[in-house]
Amino acid sequence: MSDASDTPGVPEPPPEPEAPEAEPGSRIGIDSWVAEADQRRARGRGPLGLAAWGWESAPDSTKLLAFVAIAASLPFWLLKSEGDLFNFGLFTLIFVGLGLGLQVVVGLAGLLDLGYVAFYGIGAYAYALLSSGYYGHHWPAEATLPIAMGAAVIPAAILGFAARRLLGDYLAIVTLFFAQAFLVFTNVTNPTLFGKGITGGANGIPNLDPLTFFGYKLTSTKQLYFFTLGTVVVVAAAIYLANQSRIGRAWRASREDPLAAEVMSIPVNRLKILAFIFGSAVAGLLGAIYAAVSTAAVSTNFNIGVLIILYAIVILGGFGSIAGVFVGAIVINVSFEFLEPQTDYPSFKRWLFYGLIIFVIARLKPWYRAAVILAGTVGFGFAVHAVVAAMAGHAWTTGKPISGAGWLTHWVVIPRLNHGNFDNFLYIGLVLAVMLVASLKGWWRTIALAPTLYLTALVWENVLVTSPGVTALILFGVMLIVLMAIRPQGLLGTSRVEIV
Amino acid sequence: MAEPARKALLELKDLSMSFGGLKVIDGLDLTVNGREVVSVIGPNGAGKTTLFNLITGIYRPDAGEILLEGGSLVGLPPYKITQRGVARTFQTLRLFLNMSVIENVMASQYGRTKVDIVRAMLRTPGMRREEREIRRFAEEKLSFFGQRLMGYRWNQPAYSLSYANRRRLEIARAMATDPKILLLDEPAAGMNPVETHEITELIGQLRDEGGFTILLIEHDMHVVEGISDRVIALDHGVKISEGSFEQVATDPRVVEAYLGTKATVTK
Amino acid sequence: MHHLLLFNIIDQIRALGWGGAFTLLRNGIVLGSLYSLIALGYTMVYGILKLLNFAHGDVFMIGTFMGYGVLIAFGGALAPTIPFIPLILLMFAVSMAGSGVVGVGIERFAYRPLRNAPRIAPLISALGVAFFLENSAQLLTNSAHELYNGYALGGKNGNFGPLLNPVFTIDQVPVTVIMVIVVLTAIALMAALVLIVYRTKLGKAMRATSFDREAASMMGIDTDRVISMTFFIGSVLAGAAGVMYGLYIGDAYFFIGFLFGLKAFTAAVVGGIGSLPGAMLGGVLIGVVEAFATGYAGGQWSEIVVFGILILFLLVRPTGLLGSPAIQKV
């Protein structure tokens, strides 16, 4: 059937010294040396390096099994309490599932889907309407989960079709608007159907049924955890397999260069809409599970803040990397939960915080640079403390940190009274400083790093106590900006796009 | 050189295209017969790449016909045109840089394969069979380039390839769509003399061993001279000369188009 | 009271009559002038960078806060320490200049490092900037609605000032001073923008850059500067819109940037993205549609109706009213 069937499929034995008149053989050697550089670098020293290398070279199925084994054991040692399992375990898994769906749309097909949370919400409301006393339907989960997916798919298909001619640019704005319209619809519009507001307005729909499969109810956190784990693994495997097929290759080709893909026989728009629908179906499924887990569907749980968290997960993990979604979700959700009530275990968190800062400094390459930064940070702190004490009076410097740690009071400026927006401005200042540092180079960065680190400590001791939710979200916003500038492919992303 | 009993594979009839009042292609007639290498030459801005964009459906002509084996291609989306049997390379390389070498060549087989997403996720036997065939076909196309794109290179990302190898990979990727006609847009651009010589031989092989029909845009006259069965010169979207390389190269209108001499004024 | 929305709408149209329709049209045109000003910023940046600058709506939001800050610094609208005309002019000046600087800063730190990155990177960065600005504003203002009390400007002891006096009346529907100010300022700024784009050297450089950035830079145009200026001009317009929003609608609030920006962007798309007259036309169209939706169907439907318009346009005329189909460069 092939035109070149007379050409052997196997390479003929190589003509001994490379093709004679071609570029000298060493060129190829250089190419392969360059190509393997990443692997060599990855094979770091020490047990950590060995572990990383082992992870790199393990087959993907082994990685997934390792994850399942660890995740399945967690409820029996690390997350023994119901609350920990709920906050750290179950919610991380839900975020993993959501991140996976988003990864298909954003990472594989390269579409900026900003309405992803709306499909998540649609799934949740579908479950709420069909499996609760709200309208008196108590359908079992084996019926409502597929319906929730379908309910998310239909609007996705319509949106994708509407934006098909200019998918790349307009999909972003259309979906962002869709997310907002969904919020307004559920929260404010709430049209009446069968004598009731269809979405329950701002209160949402409460008292949902637990997930019930063929009469078997999942009620305990542990049951829900294992069910969600199973779902997430199935979703991850499905996406992995799709990615390894002609569909996945076509997705990635369309992401890389839509025009070239189209000319290489790939119907780009159709495939992008397929990815968009696929992602929306995953979001709908997770939405239904989320509704069942939290026993309510409330529109504020599907706002733009959640969208940013999901994007942070996908981007931190890396574009197009399925394993990255797991890492991203774990890092983001655990740190989010961790930051929330800082009053829990304050001294432990403080040690972790300063430990992390020192670890980051110690990792800097020439040792004297690290030394300069460390000395600079410490010195800068004492100087600022002295200046503030002299200029503004002792009321500004004699506040107490949350727990003990009296040694800090001579270094960190902690006002005794609440000075208006002092801490909030500090925080915004820090964020801007981080962006500035990220855009500086060389010694300028080193010099700017010392005050920034001090500012970080200042913020840590002053702010996070008072308004954790918003600050964490600001952090995610900035993380997106800084990551895009420094390492756009994310932590585990491999794509390297060259500058032409 | 050309054998007589060939029938037309690609026919352009009275093709016209203008951008904002500027005629880029103007009433062009062109025929490419099966198993023939036809070169299109002409100064910059003569409309050569536009011609390729018209044939592959990236642009839609204002007037005229494009026929492949008698069937019209006008108005079809690019992917359908490629599925009908027209493949091309780009003058400014457009590889899928973050995909591996072999994945580039596997991706372009989308149009000639069938497995849908559900079967892909279920890994059905039919899917595995097709996947094996896709890989085999890709390896076969890559092996056309001898040692250049073999072995360890298959799993490297395309961005790690040298410039010349990228050009080769573009050709392999186009070949993997299983086309009847290959449109090569300056395959020798940016190559050194050795590589240029190699690519010239390769194009000959593509015709003789691969059985492809080739429409070629090239500035390097050594390449054009070396392999063309027929040469067509374009200027300002109009065909100004057609024939063997010698005929075209010595045609005063062609010389004028390139050098802008006003000595002999022709209409 | 009918259950079906359609009957409600018909009832409402009957109840409001011609005077009501005229009021809605008036409200729509004034609101639409604000959308137009913001839409111009979106369309200019898209034209030159092919970037959806999600943060633009939040620049507008910051503009409303800057105007408010000036107002408060001079005693607030109820007891201003300087006469009200220079006060309003000062609010415009500070908000426009400040927003311009914010816009340039965003471009410098969030977008410039990504000039050669894949296209999705600056979009995500834009999302991050929007989110950062919005939540920072929320944090710094404690989610407060800061009231301009613009009605009192120029009045004695907190009484109504001249801004709400009718300039003229059509069919008993008054058109007030502030409405006239909004529409005339918008027209003047758009005229100035058109002059800049089509009559100055900078405008020529902007058009060249938007046509082909690489070629423009080879022709000796400092494209980075041109892009900075584009952000500056767009943000200045948003800053002006911010002050007028505060004076006309009444408050500064951290979330308005998102909603207003979204609708203004819809206006840019409906008008034809990349087209300056299109952004103006689209802005007024969206403003009028929203006003009628609010008047006849109720405020809870206004966003959904505007969204419907966006979808409708994408389905029927994706290039917008005045946009031309783009030619792909290969």
PDB file of N, CA and C in Angstrom, chain B residues 127-168:
ATOM      1  N   MET B 127      -6.962  -0.817  17.753  1.00  0.00           N
ATOM      2  CA  MET B 127      -6.205   0.392  18.006  1.00  0.00           C
ATOM      3  C   MET B 127      -4.711   0.083  18.065  1.00  0.00           C
ATOM      4  N   ARG B 128      -4.381  -1.002  18.800  1.00  0.00           N
ATOM      5  CA  ARG B 128      -2.957  -1.368  18.912  1.00  0.00           C
ATOM      6  C   ARG B 128      -2.376  -1.683  17.543  1.00  0.00           C
ATOM      7  N   ARG B 129      -3.191  -2.366  16.711  1.00  0.00           N
ATOM      8  CA  ARG B 129      -2.711  -2.727  15.381  1.00  0.00           C
ATOM      9  C   ARG B 129      -2.429  -1.456  14.582  1.00  0.00           C
ATOM     10  N   GLU B 130      -3.381  -0.561  14.623  1.00  0.00           N
ATOM     11  CA  GLU B 130      -3.205   0.664  13.841  1.00  0.00           C
ATOM     12  C   GLU B 130      -2.003   1.454  14.347  1.00  0.00           C
ATOM     13  N   GLU B 131      -1.842   1.492  15.673  1.00  0.00           N
ATOM     14  CA  GLU B 131      -0.723   2.221  16.258  1.00  0.00           C
ATOM     15  C   GLU B 131       0.608   1.630  15.787  1.00  0.00           C
ATOM     16  N   ARG B 132       0.670   0.297  15.737  1.00  0.00           N
ATOM     17  CA  ARG B 132       1.900  -0.348  15.238  1.00  0.00           C
ATOM     18  C   ARG B 132       2.158   0.047  13.795  1.00  0.00           C
ATOM     19  N   GLU B 133       1.085   0.071  13.007  1.00  0.00           N
ATOM     20  CA  GLU B 133       1.223   0.423  11.597  1.00  0.00           C
ATOM     21  C   GLU B 133       1.687   1.871  11.445  1.00  0.00           C
ATOM     22  N   ILE B 134       1.155   2.751  12.284  1.00  0.00           N
ATOM     23  CA  ILE B 134       1.559   4.163  12.229  1.00  0.00           C
ATOM     24  C   ILE B 134       3.055   4.280  12.503  1.00  0.00           C
ATOM     25  N   ARG B 135       3.517   3.548  13.513  1.00  0.00           N
ATOM     26  CA  ARG B 135       4.924   3.604  13.870  1.00  0.00           C
ATOM     27  C   ARG B 135       5.806   3.037  12.764  1.00  0.00           C
ATOM     28  N   ARG B 136       5.348   1.908  12.196  1.00  0.00           N
ATOM     29  CA  ARG B 136       6.130   1.288  11.140  1.00  0.00           C
ATOM     30  C   ARG B 136       6.256   2.239   9.957  1.00  0.00           C
ATOM     31  N   PHE B 137       5.144   2.841   9.588  1.00  0.00           N
ATOM     32  CA  PHE B 137       5.126   3.749   8.444  1.00  0.00           C
ATOM     33  C   PHE B 137       6.044   4.949   8.710  1.00  0.00           C
ATOM     34  N   ALA B 138       6.003   5.454   9.935  1.00  0.00           N
ATOM     35  CA  ALA B 138       6.846   6.593  10.307  1.00  0.00           C
ATOM     36  C   ALA B 138       8.315   6.216  10.212  1.00  0.00           C
ATOM     37  N   GLU B 139       8.635   5.023  10.721  1.00  0.00           N
ATOM     38  CA  GLU B 139      10.038   4.600  10.680  1.00  0.00           C
ATOM     39  C   GLU B 139      10.496   4.424   9.238  1.00  0.00           C
ATOM     40  N   GLU B 140       9.587   3.920   8.429  1.00  0.00           N
ATOM     41  CA  GLU B 140       9.914   3.737   7.020  1.00  0.00           C
ATOM     42  C   GLU B 140      10.226   5.080   6.360  1.00  0.00           C
ATOM     43  N   LYS B 141       9.402   6.087   6.653  1.00  0.00           N
ATOM     44  CA  LYS B 141       9.625   7.393   6.039  1.00  0.00           C
ATOM     45  C   LYS B 141      10.930   8.010   6.542  1.00  0.00           C
ATOM     46  N   LEU B 142      11.201   7.832   7.833  1.00  0.00           N
ATOM     47  CA  LEU B 142      12.429   8.410   8.384  1.00  0.00           C
ATOM     48  C   LEU B 142      13.648   7.718   7.806  1.00  0.00           C
ATOM     49  N   SER B 143      13.515   6.405   7.519  1.00  0.00           N
ATOM     50  CA  SER B 143      14.679   5.677   7.034  1.00  0.00           C
ATOM     51  C   SER B 143      15.051   6.119   5.631  1.00  0.00           C
ATOM     52  N   PHE B 144      14.155   6.844   4.986  1.00  0.00           N
ATOM     53  CA  PHE B 144      14.464   7.379   3.662  1.00  0.00           C
ATOM     54  C   PHE B 144      15.677   8.302   3.719  1.00  0.00           C
ATOM     55  N   PHE B 145      15.926   8.868   4.886  1.00  0.00           N
ATOM     56  CA  PHE B 145      17.006   9.839   5.003  1.00  0.00           C
ATOM     57  C   PHE B 145      18.294   9.213   5.525  1.00  0.00           C
ATOM     58  N   GLY B 146      18.362   7.865   5.423  1.00  0.00           N
ATOM     59  CA  GLY B 146      19.582   7.189   5.831  1.00  0.00           C
ATOM     60  C   GLY B 146      19.877   7.432   7.287  1.00  0.00           C
ATOM     61  N   GLN B 147      21.148   7.702   7.560  1.00  0.00           N
ATOM     62  CA  GLN B 147      21.576   7.848   8.944  1.00  0.00           C
ATOM     63  C   GLN B 147      21.116   9.154   9.576  1.00  0.00           C
ATOM     64  N   ARG B 148      20.665  10.073   8.737  1.00  0.00           N
ATOM     65  CA  ARG B 148      20.396  11.422   9.240  1.00  0.00           C
ATOM     66  C   ARG B 148      19.371  11.453  10.360  1.00  0.00           C
ATOM     67  N   LEU B 149      18.326  10.711  10.201  1.00  0.00           N
ATOM     68  CA  LEU B 149      17.229  10.800  11.166  1.00  0.00           C
ATOM     69  C   LEU B 149      16.977   9.448  11.819  1.00  0.00           C
ATOM     70  N   MET B 150      18.031   8.690  12.056  1.00  0.00           N
ATOM     71  CA  MET B 150      17.811   7.337  12.543  1.00  0.00           C
ATOM     72  C   MET B 150      18.107   7.203  14.034  1.00  0.00           C
ATOM     73  N   GLY B 151      17.703   6.040  14.529  1.00  0.00           N
ATOM     74  CA  GLY B 151      18.151   5.557  15.831  1.00  0.00           C
ATOM     75  C   GLY B 151      17.798   6.462  16.985  1.00  0.00           C
ATOM     76  N   TYR B 152      18.843   6.852  17.724  1.00  0.00           N
ATOM     77  CA  TYR B 152      18.607   7.603  18.951  1.00  0.00           C
ATOM     78  C   TYR B 152      17.847   8.897  18.686  1.00  0.00           C
ATOM     79  N   ARG B 153      17.890   9.365  17.470  1.00  0.00           N
ATOM     80  CA  ARG B 153      17.253  10.640  17.163  1.00  0.00           C
ATOM     81  C   ARG B 153      15.731  10.566  17.225  1.00  0.00           C
ATOM     82  N   TRP B 154      15.183   9.367  17.063  1.00  0.00           N
ATOM     83  CA  TRP B 154      13.731   9.267  16.959  1.00  0.00           C
ATOM     84  C   TRP B 154      13.019   9.830  18.175  1.00  0.00           C
ATOM     85  N   ASN B 155      13.590   9.601  19.337  1.00  0.00           N
ATOM     86  CA  ASN B 155      12.885  10.018  20.541  1.00  0.00           C
ATOM     87  C   ASN B 155      13.342  11.372  21.065  1.00  0.00           C
ATOM     88  N   GLN B 156      14.177  12.027  20.284  1.00  0.00           N
ATOM     89  CA  GLN B 156      14.580  13.375  20.686  1.00  0.00           C
ATOM     90  C   GLN B 156      13.507  14.371  20.291  1.00  0.00           C
ATOM     91  N   PRO B 157      13.361  15.431  21.084  1.00  0.00           N
ATOM     92  CA  PRO B 157      12.426  16.466  20.642  1.00  0.00           C
ATOM     93  C   PRO B 157      12.942  17.133  19.370  1.00  0.00           C
ATOM     94  N   ALA B 158      12.019  17.575  18.558  1.00  0.00           N
ATOM     95  CA  ALA B 158      12.406  18.116  17.251  1.00  0.00           C
ATOM     96  C   ALA B 158      13.285  19.353  17.394  1.00  0.00           C
ATOM     97  N   TYR B 159      13.127  20.085  18.518  1.00  0.00           N
ATOM     98  CA  TYR B 159      13.930  21.307  18.629  1.00  0.00           C
ATOM     99  C   TYR B 159      15.414  21.029  18.772  1.00  0.00           C
ATOM    100  N   SER B 160      15.767  19.769  19.115  1.00  0.00           N
ATOM    101  CA  SER B 160      17.192  19.491  19.280  1.00  0.00           C
ATOM    102  C   SER B 160      17.874  19.203  17.941  1.00  0.00           C
ATOM    103  N   LEU B 161      17.128  19.179  16.865  1.00  0.00           N
ATOM    104  CA  LEU B 161      17.745  18.865  15.566  1.00  0.00           C
ATOM    105  C   LEU B 161      18.444  20.085  14.979  1.00  0.00           C
ATOM    106  N   SER B 162      19.436  19.781  14.157  1.00  0.00           N
ATOM    107  CA  SER B 162      20.101  20.861  13.442  1.00  0.00           C
ATOM    108  C   SER B 162      19.175  21.366  12.335  1.00  0.00           C
ATOM    109  N   TYR B 163      19.545  22.501  11.787  1.00  0.00           N
ATOM    110  CA  TYR B 163      18.709  23.135  10.778  1.00  0.00           C
ATOM    111  C   TYR B 163      18.455  22.217   9.587  1.00  0.00           C
ATOM    112  N   ALA B 164      19.510  21.613   9.107  1.00  0.00           N
ATOM    113  CA  ALA B 164      19.359  20.758   7.930  1.00  0.00           C
ATOM    114  C   ALA B 164      18.478  19.558   8.248  1.00  0.00           C
ATOM    115  N   ASN B 165      18.659  19.013   9.444  1.00  0.00           N
ATOM    116  CA  ASN B 165      17.827  17.867   9.821  1.00  0.00           C
ATOM    117  C   ASN B 165      16.364  18.259   9.998  1.00  0.00           C
ATOM    118  N   ARG B 166      16.150  19.490  10.396  1.00  0.00           N
ATOM    119  CA  ARG B 166      14.752  19.930  10.499  1.00  0.00           C
ATOM    120  C   ARG B 166      14.105  19.951   9.130  1.00  0.00           C
ATOM    121  N   ARG B 167      14.868  20.404   8.145  1.00  0.00           N
ATOM    122  CA  ARG B 167      14.319  20.407   6.787  1.00  0.00           C
ATOM    123  C   ARG B 167      14.002  18.982   6.346  1.00  0.00           C
ATOM    124  N   ARG B 168      14.891  18.060   6.693  1.00  0.00           N
ATOM    125  CA  ARG B 168      14.649  16.655   6.329  1.00  0.00           C
ATOM    126  C   ARG B 168      13.403  16.148   7.044  1.00  0.00           C
TER     127      ARG B 168
END
